[in-house]
């Protein structure tokens, strides 16, 4: 393990290699591509939250002189009626297709029904008006309580709750139930001196990326069709599109443009398969760009949730039992992150007795998509709020309470594995000695502490490194760069090869130039793609050594690679990388390295956040005064971009806790589908966000890296919630703690 | 969007003639920060846009002995940089400064804010509190309307189809006077006012001798609240006086519940803002 | 009926045809190929489309393209001096003040406008001036550090 080593490049705050393009406006994002002959696609969206489509007549639109193609659900060959008749349908694929273009029912306001492509944007918008649609409107189901009530309108006639002892025969809106347990919670609670049981709710929120979904697509009958789009995973865009349209992977090339934010929300497909259908029918490239309103109405938000948490402890602070019932809204189709929510809710704690159940519930809202540690913020918010309430009842400092019960190496998790070395204790200790924690609170301020956990994943990454005769090289990788990962790849490669950074160009390439790469998500990129880069470099080093050995007439074992040069252990010779590459032609041809892996051993990342707030008791308005985000990175390859992940996650969590929520009217229509009334934090809303990088190395990665992208959004909900609660001296159970809600709590308490 | 015609007259006379000559839907374009959004949202776009920013008087502000002659289309960024205007009318400048972001400030105008006639417009309570008058010009000539009578309902005002707002006149306040404007929003910037309150008052020997209180975003139009002002006049704005003024503002408010606030919340907040704005104006006036 | 517009963009004379209802943002991106200016919302709420018109910072989604006639437009493409980055651009890179980078062009144009108007802003002044530029990735911390560092460098004559 390389922890004791001094690194030459790793750990520096280098300038990211793609930086010049990004600060000059040259970098090309999803909506920046125009192709010759390009036409524009637009989508007709449902005006109802829940309805049966009784008539859909596109003939007048098709007759519009500028309209060149129309797309409907029937145009998906692998899920349409023919596929169904042949018994070929796969329910997950049907759901995906039905979300992209509605099949028989519309299930949320804004649900796409039909798409068309026309010569100009204006013509496309006009032609949409010519589509003749009729609906049988059904009652919208807009909350968990509404969805699970006995008289709820049912969204899917074929939804019979999975995961129960007996599968029901009556359809409902509960897609599935899950249960995890270890030990015996009843026995545990019987030993408790203090028990706190509370119910919490969190609203529907959006990932809030500034770049709307967009794509430019060209179907090519004679060769490879191409998709240009901003995505976290272009290989999965290829896979989904190919599956939906019955194409082979080799017939489809996807280029990931630069991406203007994803946070999990750009790991699925909305426009690309539609644009492909339109392009095929029209024989022209098709561009489609969502408006901001469409992004809010029709792209996956994060699940609203309801949680009931019960935690018991002894007077000395030992936790004895932890229990949770977690309900998640999936939106219109099954598939909320209920599972990860159940798995993460109590993982920061080493407690023998745990019982967790989760429910995946459909409602007439947009189908949810992943949002940074999906499922964890909702569940851990609730658990951490109860932990803080318990700490207060026990009169124990909230950090000490967590230290006493902290998960560590060897802790048996609820979801299966035993933890390897992890950094929660170190984060808690850093929180305790942090400047913020030493700072006395002013009058009217409240402080909140919260911990957070996310597993992180490994998975497949494929990298090729090509060396040039002058010793420069290109790193071809396939992980869209959402946060500065190219800089880290460049640094790891420079470290492995022992050559200066500027000799290496990391390039995120398309699906044709490297083998499959799993989506940039799950906090996997620096970990897994980094590992693949290291492996490709080791492949190159082996070849360089072999070439040098041949030239010196020794064996490879007698050659060592040191600081960018081959050293002949059996003699005096030395050759730099550039010198070996310069004569590659003569020694067997050019040198390329490969690292195609399925990375195992991703290390989880724990975090602890501190939040101080000031609440205006006359208006209920909260001001975040101080904030510190502490998280275990294993090894921070580029500390600046690691800190950036901590700060970005904190900002999103603060927004989630204070002001972000979808507001629906009585017809299930979102009333705040824009950045004016969907209120994400502004520069003036936030203080400096201090960060502390803890490093407990992950021994499975050559440099000790743990993923860091996601955990940071988990603690802020309870850090802020507890801070507000402490500032006003009242419990907080429902997010967001917006001014009207806080004022109402204060006014009710006064009465 | 339907075909549109854009015109940019160079003088007031030209603008009057263009307005008179246009039939169908016509809109005056100043900063465009409301109009352009409305155009994008509507299939029936206005057929004629008359851009008044090339008319010198529309974008200039002149401070005379009688008061301020404010070109309605002067952008807020320019207005709020005028130290002389800020010294006399800090509350009006505050209200103009709160409209949107720095980028919006580079285009939005007080006149546009007034003519867009949103119930939540930030400058309208401040104009009312300052007893401003609106000079309206049309083919039939010019007429004057008080600021509190200009906006007639949600999104509507007293301008006839062939009229436009030519100038906003704000009388010079008496010595030892000051105004203040506060609004409540959930974040620190960018949001539309949930409630707003403007207070303009004069102080004589430590006592408030006259006052005007106007509230915004809590009724279809901004409201002049004489009852609230009456609670301040003849007092030194002690706690009881301020609470009474707040209660009067709350009583006068007839807000709705929407995505930005509930009835109860808005009624409460407008009272809080009235108290706070009154206190600020009082301190400023005493400091003058 | 299209209007012929003659304008100056980044100190170069540019001519284009446009419909009266087209915004400056759409013309920059779709007619002139200047895609550095981004569309995040189309309604003036996010600042990604920030440009200067006659040296005033505005959202180009709220300016009609016809209004550019006879005006001076500044976009992100004009901030650097050929291949030499502006101090502000260098500081953004140095401070890792961008992650996905979509808000960066708008922020850099806005930062330049801020520092031209107020060469010595406090942190609060910087945060409030830039409140109209939304960033979802960074939490603004490193952006503000880059802005304050740029201000100091510029004051020292960089």
mmCIF file of C-alpha atoms in Angstrom, chain A residues 46-286:
data_model
loop_
_atom_site.group_PDB
_atom_site.id
_atom_site.type_symbol
_atom_site.label_atom_id
_atom_site.label_comp_id
_atom_site.label_asym_id
_atom_site.label_seq_id
_atom_site.Cartn_x
_atom_site.Cartn_y
_atom_site.Cartn_z
ATOM 1 C CA UNK A 46 -50.010 15.521 -20.754
ATOM 2 C CA UNK A 47 -52.108 18.286 -19.211
ATOM 3 C CA UNK A 48 -53.431 15.797 -16.662
ATOM 4 C CA UNK A 49 -51.753 14.084 -13.737
ATOM 5 C CA UNK A 50 -53.704 10.856 -14.217
ATOM 6 C CA UNK A 51 -55.791 9.918 -17.200
ATOM 7 C CA UNK A 52 -56.530 7.269 -19.793
ATOM 8 C CA UNK A 53 -55.724 8.343 -23.354
ATOM 9 C CA UNK A 54 -58.987 7.752 -25.191
ATOM 10 C CA UNK A 55 -58.071 9.368 -28.493
ATOM 11 C CA UNK A 56 -54.743 10.258 -30.077
ATOM 12 C CA UNK A 57 -54.937 11.532 -33.648
ATOM 13 C CA UNK A 58 -51.708 12.931 -35.093
ATOM 14 C CA UNK A 59 -52.887 13.172 -38.709
ATOM 15 C CA UNK A 60 -53.252 16.956 -38.824
ATOM 16 C CA UNK A 61 -49.811 17.412 -37.323
ATOM 17 C CA UNK A 62 -48.329 14.970 -39.812
ATOM 18 C CA UNK A 63 -49.919 16.948 -42.610
ATOM 19 C CA UNK A 64 -48.179 20.171 -41.534
ATOM 20 C CA UNK A 65 -45.795 21.061 -44.389
ATOM 21 C CA UNK A 66 -42.792 21.438 -42.094
ATOM 22 C CA UNK A 67 -43.317 18.284 -40.049
ATOM 23 C CA UNK A 68 -41.091 15.417 -41.143
ATOM 24 C CA UNK A 69 -41.705 12.738 -38.510
ATOM 25 C CA UNK A 70 -43.860 11.690 -35.565
ATOM 26 C CA UNK A 71 -42.986 9.282 -32.744
ATOM 27 C CA UNK A 72 -45.320 7.377 -30.429
ATOM 28 C CA UNK A 73 -45.038 4.475 -27.991
ATOM 29 C CA UNK A 74 -45.902 2.084 -30.817
ATOM 30 C CA UNK A 75 -42.607 3.025 -32.460
ATOM 31 C CA UNK A 76 -40.596 1.145 -29.830
ATOM 32 C CA UNK A 77 -40.260 -2.241 -31.522
ATOM 33 C CA UNK A 78 -39.191 -4.172 -28.468
ATOM 34 C CA UNK A 79 -42.057 -3.192 -26.182
ATOM 35 C CA UNK A 80 -44.985 -2.595 -28.474
ATOM 36 C CA UNK A 81 -48.059 -4.726 -29.015
ATOM 37 C CA UNK A 82 -46.218 -7.103 -31.325
ATOM 38 C CA UNK A 83 -43.537 -7.741 -28.731
ATOM 39 C CA UNK A 84 -46.216 -8.254 -26.122
ATOM 40 C CA UNK A 85 -48.028 -10.740 -28.298
ATOM 41 C CA UNK A 86 -44.797 -12.682 -28.686
ATOM 42 C CA UNK A 87 -44.314 -12.659 -24.920
ATOM 43 C CA UNK A 88 -41.058 -10.756 -25.337
ATOM 44 C CA UNK A 89 -41.780 -7.830 -23.043
ATOM 45 C CA UNK A 90 -39.614 -7.059 -20.055
ATOM 46 C CA UNK A 91 -41.416 -5.026 -17.415
ATOM 47 C CA UNK A 92 -38.493 -2.730 -16.608
ATOM 48 C CA UNK A 93 -38.079 -1.937 -20.286
ATOM 49 C CA UNK A 94 -41.816 -1.378 -20.691
ATOM 50 C CA UNK A 95 -41.763 1.085 -17.805
ATOM 51 C CA UNK A 96 -38.802 2.908 -19.324
ATOM 52 C CA UNK A 97 -40.479 3.120 -22.725
ATOM 53 C CA UNK A 98 -43.813 4.158 -21.201
ATOM 54 C CA UNK A 99 -42.134 6.946 -19.312
ATOM 55 C CA UNK A 100 -40.442 8.207 -22.452
ATOM 56 C CA UNK A 101 -43.672 8.085 -24.503
ATOM 57 C CA UNK A 102 -46.909 7.235 -22.719
ATOM 58 C CA UNK A 103 -48.629 3.942 -23.384
ATOM 59 C CA UNK A 104 -52.428 4.090 -22.955
ATOM 60 C CA UNK A 105 -52.306 6.102 -19.724
ATOM 61 C CA UNK A 106 -50.692 9.357 -18.727
ATOM 62 C CA UNK A 107 -49.402 9.158 -15.198
ATOM 63 C CA UNK A 108 -48.166 12.642 -14.366
ATOM 64 C CA UNK A 109 -48.696 16.173 -15.544
ATOM 65 C CA UNK A 110 -46.044 16.684 -18.205
ATOM 66 C CA UNK A 111 -45.839 13.009 -19.166
ATOM 67 C CA UNK A 112 -44.678 12.780 -22.786
ATOM 68 C CA UNK A 113 -47.231 11.432 -25.254
ATOM 69 C CA UNK A 114 -46.067 12.142 -28.758
ATOM 70 C CA UNK A 115 -43.019 13.708 -30.337
ATOM 71 C CA UNK A 116 -42.627 15.314 -33.709
ATOM 72 C CA UNK A 117 -39.770 16.779 -35.686
ATOM 73 C CA UNK A 118 -40.072 19.828 -37.929
ATOM 74 C CA UNK A 119 -37.841 22.099 -39.927
ATOM 75 C CA UNK A 120 -37.831 24.851 -37.314
ATOM 76 C CA UNK A 121 -38.484 25.047 -33.588
ATOM 77 C CA UNK A 122 -41.391 27.382 -34.228
ATOM 78 C CA UNK A 123 -42.988 24.995 -36.729
ATOM 79 C CA UNK A 124 -42.571 22.108 -34.273
ATOM 80 C CA UNK A 125 -44.284 24.116 -31.524
ATOM 81 C CA UNK A 126 -47.126 25.084 -33.852
ATOM 82 C CA UNK A 127 -47.594 21.542 -35.085
ATOM 83 C CA UNK A 128 -47.936 20.208 -31.537
ATOM 84 C CA UNK A 129 -51.129 22.263 -31.315
ATOM 85 C CA UNK A 130 -52.559 20.214 -34.204
ATOM 86 C CA UNK A 131 -52.404 16.921 -32.347
ATOM 87 C CA UNK A 132 -55.876 15.804 -31.313
ATOM 88 C CA UNK A 133 -55.919 14.127 -27.902
ATOM 89 C CA UNK A 134 -58.783 13.160 -25.640
ATOM 90 C CA UNK A 135 -58.558 11.870 -22.112
ATOM 91 C CA UNK A 136 -60.656 10.211 -19.485
ATOM 92 C CA UNK A 137 -59.397 12.077 -16.450
ATOM 93 C CA UNK A 138 -58.829 10.074 -13.271
ATOM 94 C CA UNK A 139 -58.258 11.291 -9.719
ATOM 95 C CA UNK A 140 -54.604 12.157 -9.146
ATOM 96 C CA UNK A 141 -52.790 10.340 -6.355
ATOM 97 C CA UNK A 142 -50.322 12.806 -4.948
ATOM 98 C CA UNK A 143 -48.977 11.519 -1.649
ATOM 99 C CA UNK A 144 -48.000 8.330 0.127
ATOM 100 C CA UNK A 145 -51.036 8.498 2.370
ATOM 101 C CA UNK A 146 -53.294 8.944 -0.636
ATOM 102 C CA UNK A 147 -51.553 6.161 -2.545
ATOM 103 C CA UNK A 148 -51.808 3.527 0.166
ATOM 104 C CA UNK A 149 -55.355 4.329 1.279
ATOM 105 C CA UNK A 150 -57.953 1.686 0.573
ATOM 106 C CA UNK A 151 -59.937 3.776 -1.878
ATOM 107 C CA UNK A 152 -56.948 5.105 -3.822
ATOM 108 C CA UNK A 153 -57.139 5.224 -7.593
ATOM 109 C CA UNK A 154 -54.706 2.594 -8.850
ATOM 110 C CA UNK A 155 -52.039 3.710 -11.303
ATOM 111 C CA UNK A 156 -51.167 0.274 -12.698
ATOM 112 C CA UNK A 157 -53.750 -2.475 -12.973
ATOM 113 C CA UNK A 158 -50.945 -5.039 -12.938
ATOM 114 C CA UNK A 159 -49.159 -3.832 -9.786
ATOM 115 C CA UNK A 160 -49.358 -6.491 -7.078
ATOM 116 C CA UNK A 161 -47.080 -5.718 -4.145
ATOM 117 C CA UNK A 162 -43.879 -7.780 -4.269
ATOM 118 C CA UNK A 163 -42.028 -8.833 -1.141
ATOM 119 C CA UNK A 164 -45.010 -9.708 1.045
ATOM 120 C CA UNK A 165 -45.526 -13.131 2.566
ATOM 121 C CA UNK A 166 -48.472 -13.561 0.219
ATOM 122 C CA UNK A 167 -48.654 -11.612 -3.024
ATOM 123 C CA UNK A 168 -52.006 -9.836 -3.000
ATOM 124 C CA UNK A 169 -54.578 -10.475 -5.700
ATOM 125 C CA UNK A 170 -55.818 -6.908 -5.721
ATOM 126 C CA UNK A 171 -53.736 -4.299 -7.480
ATOM 127 C CA UNK A 172 -52.462 -1.395 -5.400
ATOM 128 C CA UNK A 173 -49.997 1.455 -5.572
ATOM 129 C CA UNK A 174 -47.390 -0.312 -3.460
ATOM 130 C CA UNK A 175 -44.886 -1.836 -5.846
ATOM 131 C CA UNK A 176 -42.864 -3.668 -3.240
ATOM 132 C CA UNK A 177 -41.947 -4.071 0.381
ATOM 133 C CA UNK A 178 -38.559 -4.975 1.785
ATOM 134 C CA UNK A 179 -37.455 -6.028 5.235
ATOM 135 C CA UNK A 180 -33.998 -6.233 6.777
ATOM 136 C CA UNK A 181 -33.221 -7.344 10.284
ATOM 137 C CA UNK A 182 -30.505 -8.439 12.606
ATOM 138 C CA UNK A 183 -30.673 -9.331 16.243
ATOM 139 C CA UNK A 184 -33.934 -8.839 18.129
ATOM 140 C CA UNK A 185 -35.300 -5.308 18.356
ATOM 141 C CA UNK A 186 -38.038 -6.195 20.819
ATOM 142 C CA UNK A 187 -35.498 -7.563 23.260
ATOM 143 C CA UNK A 188 -33.356 -4.531 22.580
ATOM 144 C CA UNK A 189 -36.097 -2.019 23.290
ATOM 145 C CA UNK A 190 -36.952 -3.865 26.485
ATOM 146 C CA UNK A 191 -33.489 -2.947 27.747
ATOM 147 C CA UNK A 192 -33.783 0.712 26.855
ATOM 148 C CA UNK A 193 -33.856 3.442 29.464
ATOM 149 C CA UNK A 194 -34.906 6.011 26.887
ATOM 150 C CA UNK A 195 -36.769 5.505 23.617
ATOM 151 C CA UNK A 196 -37.501 8.149 21.020
ATOM 152 C CA UNK A 197 -39.994 7.437 18.279
ATOM 153 C CA UNK A 198 -40.825 10.032 15.644
ATOM 154 C CA UNK A 199 -42.299 10.385 12.175
ATOM 155 C CA UNK A 200 -40.669 12.515 9.509
ATOM 156 C CA UNK A 201 -41.425 13.654 6.001
ATOM 157 C CA UNK A 202 -39.311 15.021 3.169
ATOM 158 C CA UNK A 203 -40.686 16.586 -0.027
ATOM 159 C CA UNK A 204 -40.134 15.880 -3.710
ATOM 160 C CA UNK A 205 -36.989 17.724 -4.757
ATOM 161 C CA UNK A 206 -35.070 17.987 -8.017
ATOM 162 C CA UNK A 207 -31.371 17.428 -8.663
ATOM 163 C CA UNK A 208 -31.388 20.969 -10.035
ATOM 164 C CA UNK A 209 -28.640 20.698 -12.663
ATOM 165 C CA UNK A 210 -28.324 23.968 -14.552
ATOM 166 C CA UNK A 211 -28.101 22.283 -17.970
ATOM 167 C CA UNK A 212 -31.433 20.971 -19.312
ATOM 168 C CA UNK A 213 -31.529 17.581 -21.048
ATOM 169 C CA UNK A 214 -30.625 17.868 -24.727
ATOM 170 C CA UNK A 215 -29.574 15.648 -27.564
ATOM 171 C CA UNK A 216 -28.620 15.689 -31.226
ATOM 172 C CA UNK A 217 -29.142 12.367 -32.963
ATOM 173 C CA UNK A 218 -28.516 11.082 -36.461
ATOM 174 C CA UNK A 219 -29.892 7.756 -37.621
ATOM 175 C CA UNK A 220 -27.793 6.321 -40.388
ATOM 176 C CA UNK A 221 -29.273 3.468 -42.390
ATOM 177 C CA UNK A 222 -25.944 2.646 -43.972
ATOM 178 C CA UNK A 223 -23.689 2.631 -40.971
ATOM 179 C CA UNK A 224 -23.479 3.692 -37.392
ATOM 180 C CA UNK A 225 -26.114 5.940 -35.915
ATOM 181 C CA UNK A 226 -24.868 8.568 -33.500
ATOM 182 C CA UNK A 227 -26.172 10.199 -30.370
ATOM 183 C CA UNK A 228 -24.650 13.319 -28.854
ATOM 184 C CA UNK A 229 -25.936 14.035 -25.386
ATOM 185 C CA UNK A 230 -24.931 15.162 -21.904
ATOM 186 C CA UNK A 231 -25.037 12.061 -19.772
ATOM 187 C CA UNK A 232 -23.360 10.454 -16.816
ATOM 188 C CA UNK A 233 -23.185 7.176 -18.704
ATOM 189 C CA UNK A 234 -23.045 7.117 -22.469
ATOM 190 C CA UNK A 235 -22.544 3.363 -22.589
ATOM 191 C CA UNK A 236 -25.827 2.922 -20.757
ATOM 192 C CA UNK A 237 -27.494 5.435 -23.095
ATOM 193 C CA UNK A 238 -26.300 3.185 -25.899
ATOM 194 C CA UNK A 239 -27.591 0.086 -24.150
ATOM 195 C CA UNK A 240 -31.022 1.528 -23.334
ATOM 196 C CA UNK A 241 -31.526 3.051 -26.750
ATOM 197 C CA UNK A 242 -30.403 -0.126 -28.498
ATOM 198 C CA UNK A 243 -32.735 -2.238 -26.359
ATOM 199 C CA UNK A 244 -35.690 0.034 -26.943
ATOM 200 C CA UNK A 245 -35.156 0.289 -30.671
ATOM 201 C CA UNK A 246 -33.978 -3.226 -31.411
ATOM 202 C CA UNK A 247 -30.536 -2.070 -32.555
ATOM 203 C CA UNK A 248 -27.215 -3.798 -32.016
ATOM 204 C CA UNK A 249 -24.672 -2.071 -29.797
ATOM 205 C CA UNK A 250 -22.256 -1.901 -32.696
ATOM 206 C CA UNK A 251 -24.768 0.064 -34.771
ATOM 207 C CA UNK A 252 -24.944 2.870 -32.298
ATOM 208 C CA UNK A 253 -22.295 5.327 -31.200
ATOM 209 C CA UNK A 254 -22.860 7.644 -28.290
ATOM 210 C CA UNK A 255 -20.654 10.649 -27.658
ATOM 211 C CA UNK A 256 -20.884 12.134 -24.207
ATOM 212 C CA UNK A 257 -20.807 15.902 -24.553
ATOM 213 C CA UNK A 258 -19.597 17.897 -21.600
ATOM 214 C CA UNK A 259 -22.301 17.650 -18.978
ATOM 215 C CA UNK A 260 -23.764 20.578 -17.087
ATOM 216 C CA UNK A 261 -24.563 18.697 -13.918
ATOM 217 C CA UNK A 262 -26.260 15.369 -13.355
ATOM 218 C CA UNK A 263 -26.137 14.298 -9.717
ATOM 219 C CA UNK A 264 -27.823 11.059 -10.770
ATOM 220 C CA UNK A 265 -30.513 12.732 -12.837
ATOM 221 C CA UNK A 266 -28.671 12.148 -16.086
ATOM 222 C CA UNK A 267 -28.254 8.401 -15.704
ATOM 223 C CA UNK A 268 -31.379 7.523 -17.629
ATOM 224 C CA UNK A 269 -32.784 8.399 -21.071
ATOM 225 C CA UNK A 270 -35.665 10.702 -21.993
ATOM 226 C CA UNK A 271 -34.986 12.301 -25.354
ATOM 227 C CA UNK A 272 -32.405 10.122 -27.054
ATOM 228 C CA UNK A 273 -34.569 7.167 -28.130
ATOM 229 C CA UNK A 274 -37.293 9.570 -29.263
ATOM 230 C CA UNK A 275 -34.876 11.619 -31.336
ATOM 231 C CA UNK A 276 -33.550 8.399 -32.851
ATOM 232 C CA UNK A 277 -37.030 7.355 -33.964
ATOM 233 C CA UNK A 278 -37.658 10.794 -35.441
ATOM 234 C CA UNK A 279 -34.308 10.851 -37.182
ATOM 235 C CA UNK A 280 -34.897 7.435 -38.688
ATOM 236 C CA UNK A 281 -38.306 8.432 -39.993
ATOM 237 C CA UNK A 282 -37.269 11.853 -41.260
ATOM 238 C CA UNK A 283 -33.922 10.875 -42.676
ATOM 239 C CA UNK A 284 -32.410 13.986 -41.013
ATOM 240 C CA UNK A 285 -30.452 14.667 -37.837
ATOM 241 C CA UNK A 286 -32.782 15.689 -35.011
#
